[in-house]
Short mmCIF file of C-alpha atoms in Angstrom, two decimals:
data_model
loop_
_atom_site.label_atom_id
_atom_site.label_comp_id
_atom_site.label_asym_id
_atom_site.label_seq_id
_atom_site.Cartn_x
_atom_site.Cartn_y
_atom_site.Cartn_z
CA MET A 1 4.44 -20.76 17.35
CA ILE A 2 1.40 -22.10 15.55
CA SER A 3 0.98 -24.92 13.07
CA TRP A 4 -1.28 -24.11 10.14
CA PRO A 5 -3.46 -26.90 8.70
CA LYS A 6 -2.34 -27.93 5.24
CA THR A 7 -5.77 -27.15 3.80
CA ASN A 8 -7.38 -23.75 3.53
CA VAL A 9 -4.30 -21.97 4.91
CA PHE A 10 -4.40 -19.29 2.23
CA ARG A 11 -8.02 -18.41 2.81
CA THR A 12 -7.52 -18.39 6.56
CA ILE A 13 -4.74 -15.84 6.28
CA LEU A 14 -6.73 -13.67 3.91
CA ASN A 15 -9.70 -13.57 6.24
CA PHE A 16 -7.70 -11.89 9.00
CA ASN A 17 -9.21 -8.49 9.59
CA ARG A 18 -6.86 -7.20 12.27
CA CYS A 19 -3.12 -7.57 12.80
CA LEU A 20 -1.40 -6.19 15.88
CA ILE A 21 2.33 -6.18 16.59
CA CYS A 22 3.24 -7.66 19.94
CA ASP A 23 6.06 -9.19 22.00
CA SER A 24 4.87 -12.52 23.32
CA ALA A 25 6.33 -15.41 25.24
CA ILE A 26 4.45 -18.52 24.22
CA ALA A 27 4.97 -21.83 26.01
CA GLY A 28 8.20 -20.66 27.58
CA GLN A 29 9.78 -19.57 24.29
CA ALA A 30 12.01 -16.51 24.10
CA ARG A 31 10.24 -13.22 23.52
CA THR A 32 10.00 -12.88 19.75
CA PRO A 33 8.48 -10.13 17.62
CA ALA A 34 5.21 -11.51 16.34
CA LEU A 35 1.94 -10.63 14.67
CA ARG A 36 -1.26 -11.17 16.59
CA LEU A 37 -3.95 -12.02 14.08
CA SER A 38 -7.71 -12.10 14.62
CA THR A 39 -10.09 -13.95 12.34
CA MET A 40 -13.65 -12.99 11.54
CA ALA A 41 -14.66 -15.03 14.60
CA GLU A 42 -12.24 -12.93 16.71
CA LYS A 43 -10.04 -15.92 17.55
CA ASN A 44 -6.49 -14.85 18.28
CA TYR A 45 -3.39 -16.40 16.78
CA ILE A 46 0.24 -15.48 17.33
CA VAL A 47 2.52 -15.74 14.33
CA LYS A 48 6.21 -14.89 14.26
CA ILE A 49 6.98 -12.04 11.90
CA GLU A 50 9.50 -14.21 10.09
CA ASP A 51 6.89 -16.94 9.66
CA ALA A 52 4.43 -14.43 8.20
CA LYS A 53 7.07 -13.26 5.74
CA ASN A 54 7.98 -16.84 4.83
CA PHE A 55 4.32 -17.56 4.12
CA VAL A 56 4.10 -14.64 1.69
CA VAL A 57 7.34 -15.66 -0.01
CA SER A 58 6.23 -19.27 -0.37
CA SER A 59 2.85 -18.23 -1.75
CA MET A 60 4.37 -15.95 -4.37
CA VAL A 61 7.21 -18.26 -5.38
CA ALA A 62 4.67 -21.05 -5.86
CA ILE A 63 3.08 -19.07 -8.70
CA GLY A 64 6.33 -18.18 -10.39
CA THR A 65 7.56 -15.02 -8.64
CA GLN A 66 11.30 -14.49 -8.33
CA PRO A 67 12.34 -15.22 -4.71
CA SER A 68 13.89 -11.75 -4.31
CA HIS A 69 10.70 -10.12 -5.59
CA ALA A 70 8.59 -12.30 -3.31
CA GLN A 71 10.75 -11.23 -0.37
CA ALA A 72 10.26 -7.58 -1.26
CA LEU A 73 6.50 -8.11 -1.19
CA ALA A 74 6.68 -9.95 2.13
CA ASP A 75 8.66 -7.10 3.66
CA VAL A 76 6.18 -4.40 2.64
CA LEU A 77 3.04 -6.39 3.56
CA VAL A 78 4.27 -7.34 7.02
CA LEU A 79 5.60 -3.83 7.66
CA ALA A 80 2.13 -2.49 6.85
CA ASP A 81 0.57 -4.69 9.52
CA GLN A 82 3.31 -3.79 11.99
CA ARG A 83 2.68 -0.09 11.50
CA GLY A 84 -1.10 -0.39 11.75
CA HIS A 85 -1.93 -0.11 8.03
CA TYR A 86 -4.02 -3.29 8.20
CA SER A 87 -5.72 -2.54 4.89
CA HIS A 88 -2.34 -2.89 3.15
CA GLY A 89 -0.89 -5.87 4.99
CA LEU A 90 -1.63 -9.57 4.55
CA ASN A 91 -5.12 -8.39 3.66
CA ARG A 92 -3.64 -7.47 0.25
CA LEU A 93 -1.89 -10.76 -0.55
CA GLU A 94 -4.77 -12.12 -2.61
CA LYS A 95 -4.63 -9.03 -4.84
CA TYR A 96 -0.98 -9.62 -5.68
CA VAL A 97 -1.54 -13.31 -6.31
CA ASN A 98 -4.34 -12.53 -8.75
CA GLU A 99 -2.22 -9.93 -10.56
CA VAL A 100 0.55 -12.45 -11.10
CA LYS A 101 -1.84 -15.19 -12.20
CA SER A 102 -3.54 -12.87 -14.68
CA LYS A 103 -0.16 -11.73 -16.06
CA SER A 104 -1.03 -8.09 -15.39
CA VAL A 105 2.26 -8.04 -13.47
CA ILE A 106 5.30 -9.60 -15.13
CA VAL A 107 7.25 -11.29 -12.35
CA GLU A 108 10.22 -12.09 -14.59
CA ASN A 109 10.92 -8.40 -15.24
CA ASP A 110 13.17 -5.98 -13.38
CA PRO A 111 13.02 -2.16 -13.45
CA PHE A 112 15.78 -0.13 -15.12
CA ILE A 113 16.90 3.48 -15.48
CA GLU A 114 15.60 4.97 -18.71
CA LYS A 115 17.39 8.30 -18.42
CA GLU A 116 19.14 10.27 -15.68
CA THR A 117 21.07 13.34 -14.63
CA VAL A 118 23.32 13.83 -11.63
CA SER A 119 20.36 14.33 -9.28
CA THR A 120 17.35 12.98 -11.21
CA ALA A 121 16.28 9.79 -12.94
CA LEU A 122 13.37 8.28 -14.81
CA VAL A 123 12.88 4.61 -13.97
CA ASN A 124 11.01 2.25 -16.28
CA GLY A 125 9.25 -0.18 -13.98
CA ASN A 126 9.04 -2.71 -16.81
CA ASN A 127 5.64 -3.80 -15.42
CA ALA A 128 7.35 -5.53 -12.50
CA MET A 129 5.84 -5.76 -9.03
CA GLY A 130 5.32 -2.30 -7.57
CA CYS A 131 7.34 -2.98 -4.43
CA VAL A 132 10.31 -4.03 -6.56
CA VAL A 133 10.04 -0.83 -8.59
CA GLY A 134 9.64 1.24 -5.43
CA ASN A 135 12.72 -0.28 -3.80
CA PHE A 136 14.77 0.24 -6.97
CA ALA A 137 13.65 3.84 -7.45
CA MET A 138 14.34 4.78 -3.82
CA SER A 139 17.78 3.16 -3.93
CA VAL A 140 18.61 5.31 -6.97
CA ALA A 141 17.27 8.43 -5.21
CA ILE A 142 19.32 7.70 -2.08
CA LYS A 143 22.50 7.21 -4.10
CA LYS A 144 21.98 10.49 -5.95
CA ALA A 145 21.12 12.36 -2.74
CA LYS A 146 24.37 11.23 -1.16
CA GLU A 147 26.35 12.28 -4.20
CA ALA A 148 24.54 15.48 -5.24
CA GLY A 149 22.65 16.58 -2.13
CA VAL A 150 19.23 15.67 -3.50
CA GLY A 151 17.79 12.82 -5.53
CA TRP A 152 14.52 12.99 -7.46
CA VAL A 153 13.35 9.81 -9.18
CA ALA A 154 10.10 9.19 -11.03
CA ALA A 155 8.90 5.82 -12.28
CA ASN A 156 6.41 4.63 -14.90
CA HIS A 157 5.11 1.21 -15.99
CA SER A 158 4.78 0.14 -12.36
CA ASN A 159 2.11 -1.47 -10.17
CA HIS A 160 0.68 -1.23 -6.64
CA TYR A 161 3.66 -0.79 -4.30
CA GLY A 162 2.07 -1.22 -0.87
CA ILE A 163 2.41 1.39 1.86
CA ALA A 164 4.22 4.52 0.74
CA GLY A 165 6.00 4.78 4.09
CA MET A 166 8.06 1.71 3.21
CA TYR A 167 10.12 3.85 0.85
CA SER A 168 10.45 7.08 2.81
CA LEU A 169 11.72 5.02 5.75
CA GLN A 170 14.46 3.58 3.55
CA ALA A 171 15.84 7.11 3.22
CA VAL A 172 15.68 7.59 7.00
CA GLU A 173 17.76 4.45 7.47
CA GLN A 174 20.48 6.22 5.48
CA GLY A 175 20.26 9.42 7.54
CA LEU A 176 18.21 11.23 4.88
CA MET A 177 14.74 12.74 4.64
CA GLY A 178 12.54 10.70 2.32
CA PHE A 179 9.43 11.46 0.29
CA SER A 180 7.33 9.09 -1.77
CA PHE A 181 4.13 9.54 -3.75
CA THR A 182 2.12 7.35 -6.07
CA ASN A 183 -0.96 7.74 -8.21
CA SER A 184 -3.47 4.93 -8.58
CA SER A 185 -6.61 3.92 -10.41
CA PRO A 186 -9.61 6.23 -9.85
CA PHE A 187 -11.48 5.95 -6.57
CA LEU A 188 -11.61 9.55 -5.34
CA VAL A 189 -14.71 11.58 -6.14
CA PRO A 190 -13.40 15.18 -6.32
CA THR A 191 -15.24 18.06 -4.69
CA ARG A 192 -18.45 18.99 -6.58
CA SER A 193 -18.28 15.74 -8.58
CA LYS A 194 -20.18 12.47 -8.50
CA GLU A 195 -17.79 10.25 -10.46
CA ARG A 196 -14.40 8.79 -9.60
CA TYR A 197 -11.59 10.68 -11.24
CA LEU A 198 -8.38 10.49 -9.17
CA GLY A 199 -6.80 7.75 -7.09
CA THR A 200 -6.23 7.56 -3.35
CA ASN A 201 -2.80 9.00 -4.29
CA PRO A 202 -0.88 8.65 -1.00
CA ILE A 203 1.90 10.91 0.19
CA THR A 204 4.63 10.20 2.71
CA CYS A 205 7.44 12.12 4.34
CA ALA A 206 9.89 10.62 6.81
CA ALA A 207 12.74 12.35 8.65
CA PRO A 208 15.36 11.12 11.13
CA SER A 209 15.24 12.19 14.75
CA THR A 210 17.68 12.16 17.67
CA ASN A 211 16.07 8.83 18.62
CA PRO A 212 16.88 6.39 15.78
CA ASP A 213 13.91 4.24 16.77
CA ASP A 214 11.41 7.09 16.57
CA PRO A 215 11.67 9.03 13.29
CA PHE A 216 8.95 11.36 12.04
CA VAL A 217 6.79 9.46 9.55
CA LEU A 218 3.77 10.85 7.70
CA ASP A 219 2.04 8.27 5.51
CA MET A 220 -1.49 9.02 4.35
CA ALA A 221 -3.90 8.82 1.47
CA THR A 222 -5.23 12.02 -0.08
CA THR A 223 -8.70 10.51 0.19
CA ALA A 224 -10.58 10.57 3.49
CA VAL A 225 -9.37 6.99 4.07
CA ALA A 226 -7.56 4.32 2.09
CA GLN A 227 -9.68 2.11 -0.15
CA GLY A 228 -8.54 -0.93 1.80
CA LYS A 229 -10.29 0.35 4.93
CA VAL A 230 -13.59 0.26 3.06
CA GLU A 231 -12.82 -3.29 1.94
CA VAL A 232 -12.13 -4.27 5.56
CA ALA A 233 -15.46 -2.70 6.64
CA LYS A 234 -17.23 -4.72 3.95
CA ARG A 235 -15.58 -7.91 5.16
CA LYS A 236 -16.54 -7.15 8.76
CA ASP A 237 -20.06 -6.15 7.64
CA VAL A 238 -20.01 -2.77 9.43
CA LYS A 239 -21.12 0.67 8.28
CA LEU A 240 -18.68 3.39 7.32
CA PRO A 241 -18.41 6.64 9.29
CA ASN A 242 -19.94 9.70 7.66
CA GLY A 243 -17.49 11.51 5.42
CA TRP A 244 -15.64 8.45 4.12
CA GLY A 245 -17.48 7.58 0.94
CA THR A 246 -20.14 8.56 -1.57
CA ASN A 247 -22.80 6.81 -3.59
CA SER A 248 -23.19 7.05 -7.36
CA SER A 249 -24.84 10.47 -6.97
CA GLY A 250 -21.91 11.92 -5.05
CA GLU A 251 -23.83 11.91 -1.78
CA ASN A 252 -22.57 10.69 1.58
CA CYS A 253 -22.84 6.90 1.88
CA THR A 254 -22.12 4.58 4.81
CA ASP A 255 -22.65 1.28 2.98
CA PRO A 256 -19.18 -0.09 2.07
CA ARG A 257 -20.65 -2.31 -0.66
CA GLU A 258 -22.27 0.63 -2.43
CA VAL A 259 -19.14 2.76 -2.08
CA LEU A 260 -17.00 0.01 -3.61
CA LYS A 261 -19.44 -0.92 -6.36
CA SER A 262 -20.74 2.38 -7.68
CA GLY A 263 -19.61 5.21 -5.44
CA GLY A 264 -16.18 6.36 -4.35
CA LEU A 265 -14.19 8.02 -1.61
CA TYR A 266 -14.38 11.59 -0.43
CA PRO A 267 -11.12 13.52 -0.73
CA LEU A 268 -9.15 14.19 2.45
CA GLY A 269 -11.30 16.62 4.43
CA GLY A 270 -14.60 15.08 3.34
CA PRO A 271 -17.30 17.14 1.59
CA GLU A 272 -16.79 20.70 0.42
CA GLU A 273 -18.04 22.33 3.62
CA THR A 274 -15.23 20.64 5.59
CA SER A 275 -12.54 21.60 3.07
CA GLY A 276 -12.50 18.45 0.95
CA TYR A 277 -11.25 20.54 -1.95
CA LYS A 278 -7.86 20.60 -0.22
CA GLY A 279 -7.68 16.83 -0.47
CA SER A 280 -8.70 17.04 -4.12
CA GLY A 281 -5.85 19.47 -4.69
CA LEU A 282 -3.31 17.22 -3.00
CA ALA A 283 -4.48 14.24 -5.05
CA MET A 284 -4.08 16.29 -8.23
CA MET A 285 -0.57 17.28 -7.17
CA VAL A 286 0.37 13.61 -6.81
CA GLU A 287 -1.21 12.85 -10.19
CA ILE A 288 0.96 15.51 -11.82
CA LEU A 289 4.13 14.23 -10.14
CA CYS A 290 3.50 10.54 -10.73
CA GLY A 291 1.44 10.58 -13.90
CA ILE A 292 1.94 13.57 -16.16
CA LEU A 293 5.60 14.04 -15.19
CA VAL A 294 6.48 10.48 -16.25
CA GLY A 295 4.77 10.71 -19.62
CA ILE A 296 1.07 10.05 -19.13
CA ARG A 297 -0.73 12.43 -21.48
CA GLY A 298 -4.08 12.48 -19.72
CA LEU A 299 -5.98 11.25 -16.70
CA VAL A 300 -8.23 8.73 -18.47
CA TRP A 301 -7.54 5.27 -17.03
CA GLN A 302 -8.10 2.22 -19.19
#
């Protein structure tokens, strides 16, 4: 539906700051699910969802990623844009490319089960791509839930896995209720603190409904907003709303550059007077489930 120039394609995609799902008929073509993308100059482009996925796959395979792993990444990035999580869609592709290039993610590796019981398992992510580990862990959980009534799976040695809702929805597709949580590097400034200590630590719960196309899906960070939303604000050169982030002194800050460089994010709920301590508690819960439970002996990130 659109021909990309052979030069600067990658940068053009990464500069998109808004992606909207739409059904469009372009030049008499059949109505096809597509992504509407807006650049910094607010020019609109229509890209077929399959083309967007193919672009991600091609980009990742070109730097040595296994095709199946690249496809897993394409699926989660495009789903994020489709569901309105623009901070975790194609906006994130550059991050994954840099992780592969720097060898902080080992694209040749696959996750494996380290130990298990009838209804539980510990997955070693083997430092593979986070989306690959997430897919593997949820597939194990689904299998155990069908056999034992419930499946609890924890994973370590993993990486950023995209939107958490990707994995809870996989359970819904099998007629199950799905939960997924992940810890992350510090960016949350807990209540009564001025330094980052916990991650954005998202939580998700998805459940089937009588309408297969409209399940219940909760997918949210335990910070006031996701870190990616601050990055998008920086790119668009706009101020943050009050209650999103703090400066290095733990005070409210609306400058996205300062929040990213030396401040952090408020917990869900904002400052203490608006119950931010509840968000701090939820973030700590996720840290226990996804960090301490899988063998991390402390909360000091290296």
